[in-house]
Short mmCIF file of C-alpha atoms in Angstrom, two decimals:
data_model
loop_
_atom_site.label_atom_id
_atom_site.label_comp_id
_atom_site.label_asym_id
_atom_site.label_seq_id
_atom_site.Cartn_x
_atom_site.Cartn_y
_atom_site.Cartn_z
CA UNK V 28 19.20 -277.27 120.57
CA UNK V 29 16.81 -276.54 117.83
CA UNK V 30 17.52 -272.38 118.11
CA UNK V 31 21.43 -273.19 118.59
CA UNK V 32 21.29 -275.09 115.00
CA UNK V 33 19.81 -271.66 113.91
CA UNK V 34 22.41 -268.98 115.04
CA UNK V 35 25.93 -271.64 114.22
CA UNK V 36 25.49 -270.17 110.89
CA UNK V 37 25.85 -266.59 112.24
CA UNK V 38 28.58 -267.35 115.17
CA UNK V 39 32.21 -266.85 114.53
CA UNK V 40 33.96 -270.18 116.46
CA UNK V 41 37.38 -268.14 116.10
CA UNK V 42 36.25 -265.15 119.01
CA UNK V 43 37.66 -265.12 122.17
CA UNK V 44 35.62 -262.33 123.92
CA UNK V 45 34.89 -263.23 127.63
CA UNK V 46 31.06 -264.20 127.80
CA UNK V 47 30.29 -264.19 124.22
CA UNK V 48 27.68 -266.27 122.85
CA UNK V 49 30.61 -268.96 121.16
CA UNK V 50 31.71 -268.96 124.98
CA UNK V 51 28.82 -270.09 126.92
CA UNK V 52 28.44 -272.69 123.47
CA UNK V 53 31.88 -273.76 124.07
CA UNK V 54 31.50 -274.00 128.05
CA UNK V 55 28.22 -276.16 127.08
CA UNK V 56 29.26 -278.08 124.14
CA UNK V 57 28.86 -281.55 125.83
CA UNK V 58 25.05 -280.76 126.42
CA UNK V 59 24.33 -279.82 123.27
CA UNK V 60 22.92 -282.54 121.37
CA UNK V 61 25.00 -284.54 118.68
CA UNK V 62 22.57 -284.21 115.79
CA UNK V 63 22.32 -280.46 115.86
CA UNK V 64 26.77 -280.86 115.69
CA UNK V 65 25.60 -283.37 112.87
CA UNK V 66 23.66 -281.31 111.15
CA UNK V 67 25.96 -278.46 110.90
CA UNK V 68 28.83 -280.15 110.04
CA UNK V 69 26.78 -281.88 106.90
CA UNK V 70 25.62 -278.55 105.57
CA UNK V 71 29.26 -277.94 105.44
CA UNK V 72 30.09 -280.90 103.75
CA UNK V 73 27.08 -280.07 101.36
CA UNK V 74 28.27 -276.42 100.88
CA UNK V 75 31.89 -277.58 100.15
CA UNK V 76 30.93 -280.72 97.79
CA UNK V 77 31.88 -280.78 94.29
CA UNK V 78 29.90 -281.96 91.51
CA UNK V 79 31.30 -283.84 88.90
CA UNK V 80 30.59 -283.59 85.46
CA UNK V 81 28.36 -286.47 83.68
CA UNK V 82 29.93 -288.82 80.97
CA UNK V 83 28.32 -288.57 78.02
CA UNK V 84 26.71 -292.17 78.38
CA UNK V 85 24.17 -291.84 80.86
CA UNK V 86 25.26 -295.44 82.67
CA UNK V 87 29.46 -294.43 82.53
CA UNK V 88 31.15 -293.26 85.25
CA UNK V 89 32.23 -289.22 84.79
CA UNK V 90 35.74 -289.10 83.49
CA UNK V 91 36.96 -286.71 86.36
CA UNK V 92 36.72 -289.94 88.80
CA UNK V 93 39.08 -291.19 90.85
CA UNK V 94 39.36 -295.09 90.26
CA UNK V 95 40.95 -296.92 92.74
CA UNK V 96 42.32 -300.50 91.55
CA UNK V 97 42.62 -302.51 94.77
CA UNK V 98 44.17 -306.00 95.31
CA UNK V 99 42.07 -308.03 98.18
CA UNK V 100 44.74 -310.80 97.65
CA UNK V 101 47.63 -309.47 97.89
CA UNK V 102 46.24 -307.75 101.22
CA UNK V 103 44.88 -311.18 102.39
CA UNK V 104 47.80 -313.31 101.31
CA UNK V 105 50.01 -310.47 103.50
CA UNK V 106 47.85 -310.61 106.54
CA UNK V 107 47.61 -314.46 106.73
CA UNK V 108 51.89 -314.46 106.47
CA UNK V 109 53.18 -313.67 109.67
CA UNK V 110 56.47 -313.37 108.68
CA UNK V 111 55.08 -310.28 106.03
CA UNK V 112 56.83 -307.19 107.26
CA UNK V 113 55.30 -305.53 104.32
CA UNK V 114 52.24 -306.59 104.93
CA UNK V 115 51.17 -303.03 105.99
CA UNK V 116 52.01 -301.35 102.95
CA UNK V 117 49.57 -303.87 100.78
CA UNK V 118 46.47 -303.62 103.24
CA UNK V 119 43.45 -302.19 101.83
CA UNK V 120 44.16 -299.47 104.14
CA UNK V 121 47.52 -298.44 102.39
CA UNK V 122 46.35 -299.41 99.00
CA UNK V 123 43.54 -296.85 98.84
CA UNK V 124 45.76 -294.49 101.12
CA UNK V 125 47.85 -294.95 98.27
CA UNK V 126 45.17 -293.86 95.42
CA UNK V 127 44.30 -290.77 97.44
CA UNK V 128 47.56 -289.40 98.58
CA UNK V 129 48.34 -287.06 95.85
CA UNK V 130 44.83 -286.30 94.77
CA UNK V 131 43.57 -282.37 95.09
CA UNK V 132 41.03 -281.95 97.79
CA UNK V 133 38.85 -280.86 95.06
CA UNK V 134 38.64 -284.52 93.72
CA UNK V 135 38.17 -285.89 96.97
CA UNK V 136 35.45 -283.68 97.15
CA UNK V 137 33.24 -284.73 94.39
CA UNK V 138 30.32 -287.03 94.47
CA UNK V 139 28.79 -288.41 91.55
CA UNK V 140 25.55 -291.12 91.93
CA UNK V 141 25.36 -293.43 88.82
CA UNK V 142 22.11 -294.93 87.05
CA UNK V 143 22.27 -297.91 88.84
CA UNK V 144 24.03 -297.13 92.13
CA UNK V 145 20.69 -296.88 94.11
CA UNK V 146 20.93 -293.06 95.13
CA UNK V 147 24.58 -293.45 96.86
CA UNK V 148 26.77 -290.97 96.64
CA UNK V 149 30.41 -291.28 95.75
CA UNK V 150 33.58 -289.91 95.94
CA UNK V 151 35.44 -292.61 93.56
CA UNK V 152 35.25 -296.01 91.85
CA UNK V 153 36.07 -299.00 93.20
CA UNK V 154 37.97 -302.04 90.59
CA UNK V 155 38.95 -305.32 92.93
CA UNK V 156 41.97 -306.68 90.78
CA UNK V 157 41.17 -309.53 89.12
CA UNK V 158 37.75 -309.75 90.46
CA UNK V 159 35.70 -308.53 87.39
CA UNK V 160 33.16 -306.86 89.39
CA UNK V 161 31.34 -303.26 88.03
CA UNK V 162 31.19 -300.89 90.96
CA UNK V 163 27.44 -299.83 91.09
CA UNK V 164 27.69 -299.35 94.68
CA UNK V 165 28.96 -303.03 96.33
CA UNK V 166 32.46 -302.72 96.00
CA UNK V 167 32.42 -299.30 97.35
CA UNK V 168 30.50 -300.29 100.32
CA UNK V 169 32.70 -303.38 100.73
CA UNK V 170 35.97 -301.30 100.66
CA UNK V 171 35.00 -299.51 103.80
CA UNK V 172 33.57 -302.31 105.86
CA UNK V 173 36.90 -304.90 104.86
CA UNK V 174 39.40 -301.59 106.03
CA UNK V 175 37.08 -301.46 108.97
CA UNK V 176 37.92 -305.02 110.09
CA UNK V 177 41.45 -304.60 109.02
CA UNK V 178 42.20 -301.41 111.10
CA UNK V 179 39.93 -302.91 114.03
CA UNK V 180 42.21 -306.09 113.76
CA UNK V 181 45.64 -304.83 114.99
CA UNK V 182 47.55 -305.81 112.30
CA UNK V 183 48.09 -302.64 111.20
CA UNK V 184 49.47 -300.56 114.24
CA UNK V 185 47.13 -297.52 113.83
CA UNK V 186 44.90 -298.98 116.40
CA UNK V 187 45.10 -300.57 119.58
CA UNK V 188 42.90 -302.74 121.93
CA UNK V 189 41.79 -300.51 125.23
CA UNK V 190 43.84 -301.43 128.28
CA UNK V 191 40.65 -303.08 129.23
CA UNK V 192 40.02 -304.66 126.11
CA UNK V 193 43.72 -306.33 126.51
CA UNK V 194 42.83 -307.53 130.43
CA UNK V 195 39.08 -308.48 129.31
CA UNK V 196 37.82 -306.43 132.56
CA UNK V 197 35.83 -303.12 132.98
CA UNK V 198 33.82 -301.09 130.67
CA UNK V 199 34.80 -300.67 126.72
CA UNK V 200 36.43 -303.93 125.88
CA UNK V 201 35.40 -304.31 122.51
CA UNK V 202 36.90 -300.67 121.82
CA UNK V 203 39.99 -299.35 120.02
CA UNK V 204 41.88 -296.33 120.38
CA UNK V 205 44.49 -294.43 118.28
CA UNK V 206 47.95 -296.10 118.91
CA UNK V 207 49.90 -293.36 121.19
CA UNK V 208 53.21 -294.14 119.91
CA UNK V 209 52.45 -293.13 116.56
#
């Protein structure tokens, strides 16, 4: 695994040619250690990242930001309705969806660590509505783990329980999968 991480750089994943060196890594991809796939697929991420510019004040976020304004109780107040049919379009999930729809991949490229966000990088600013909270790193965090729960949950239909999860037998009950009839 080690010596594969070595020559991915070199390989072209696009040939075809019968008994290649990408064809005996395809035929063996399952063997071939997660990390090393890890590894290569962050030095791409690294290679493709864009830096954004500073502010001027050393402790302000850079200008070029995306800042996402997100309303945790309108999303709350339309989960705990049951008769909210629109309560998918103000989850967390559809609110940032929402921020980052029309947005360049450039900008959702960018990282940018503040002052006082503890060495994590970003690749926007989180504002809770209403909340009065400064985003040094806890909101950010937050927004991931709450649209974890919420696609997790089923309320939104882009996940479902396993067929065992549903009948509470076999192996991966506390597992999701992408909804098929989406």
């Amino acid at each position: 695994n080690k010596y594969l991480a070595c020559i991915f750089p070199l390989l072209d994943f696009r040939a075809l040619e019968s008994g290649s060196m990408v064809e005996i890594i395809r035929n063996w991809r399952r063997n071939i250690f997660s990390q090393v796939k890890l590894d290569a697929f962050n030095d791409l991420m690294e290679a493709t990242r864009y830096r954004a510019r500073p502010a001027e004040d050393a402790y302000a976020f850079p200008p070029s930001m995306l800042r996402m304004e997100i309303d945790r109780k309108i999303a709350s107040e339309g989960a705990l309705s049951k008769a909210n049919a629109s309560w998918g379009r103000d989850s967390l999930f559809m609110q940032s969806y929402a921020h980052v729809a029309d947005e360049s991949d450039k900008e959702l490229r960018q990282t940018f660590i503040g002052k006082l966000d503890d060495g994590q990088k970003r690749a926007f600013i989180v504002d809770f509505k209403g909340e009065g909270v400064h985003d040094n790193g806890g909101p950010y965090r937050e927004l991931f783990g709450e649209i974890s729960r919420e696609l997790q949950s089923g309320k939104i239909s882009l996940f479902v329980k396993t067929p065992n999860n549903k009948d509470g037998i076999g192996r991966d009950q506390g597992h999701v999968i992408t909804n098929p009839t989406r």
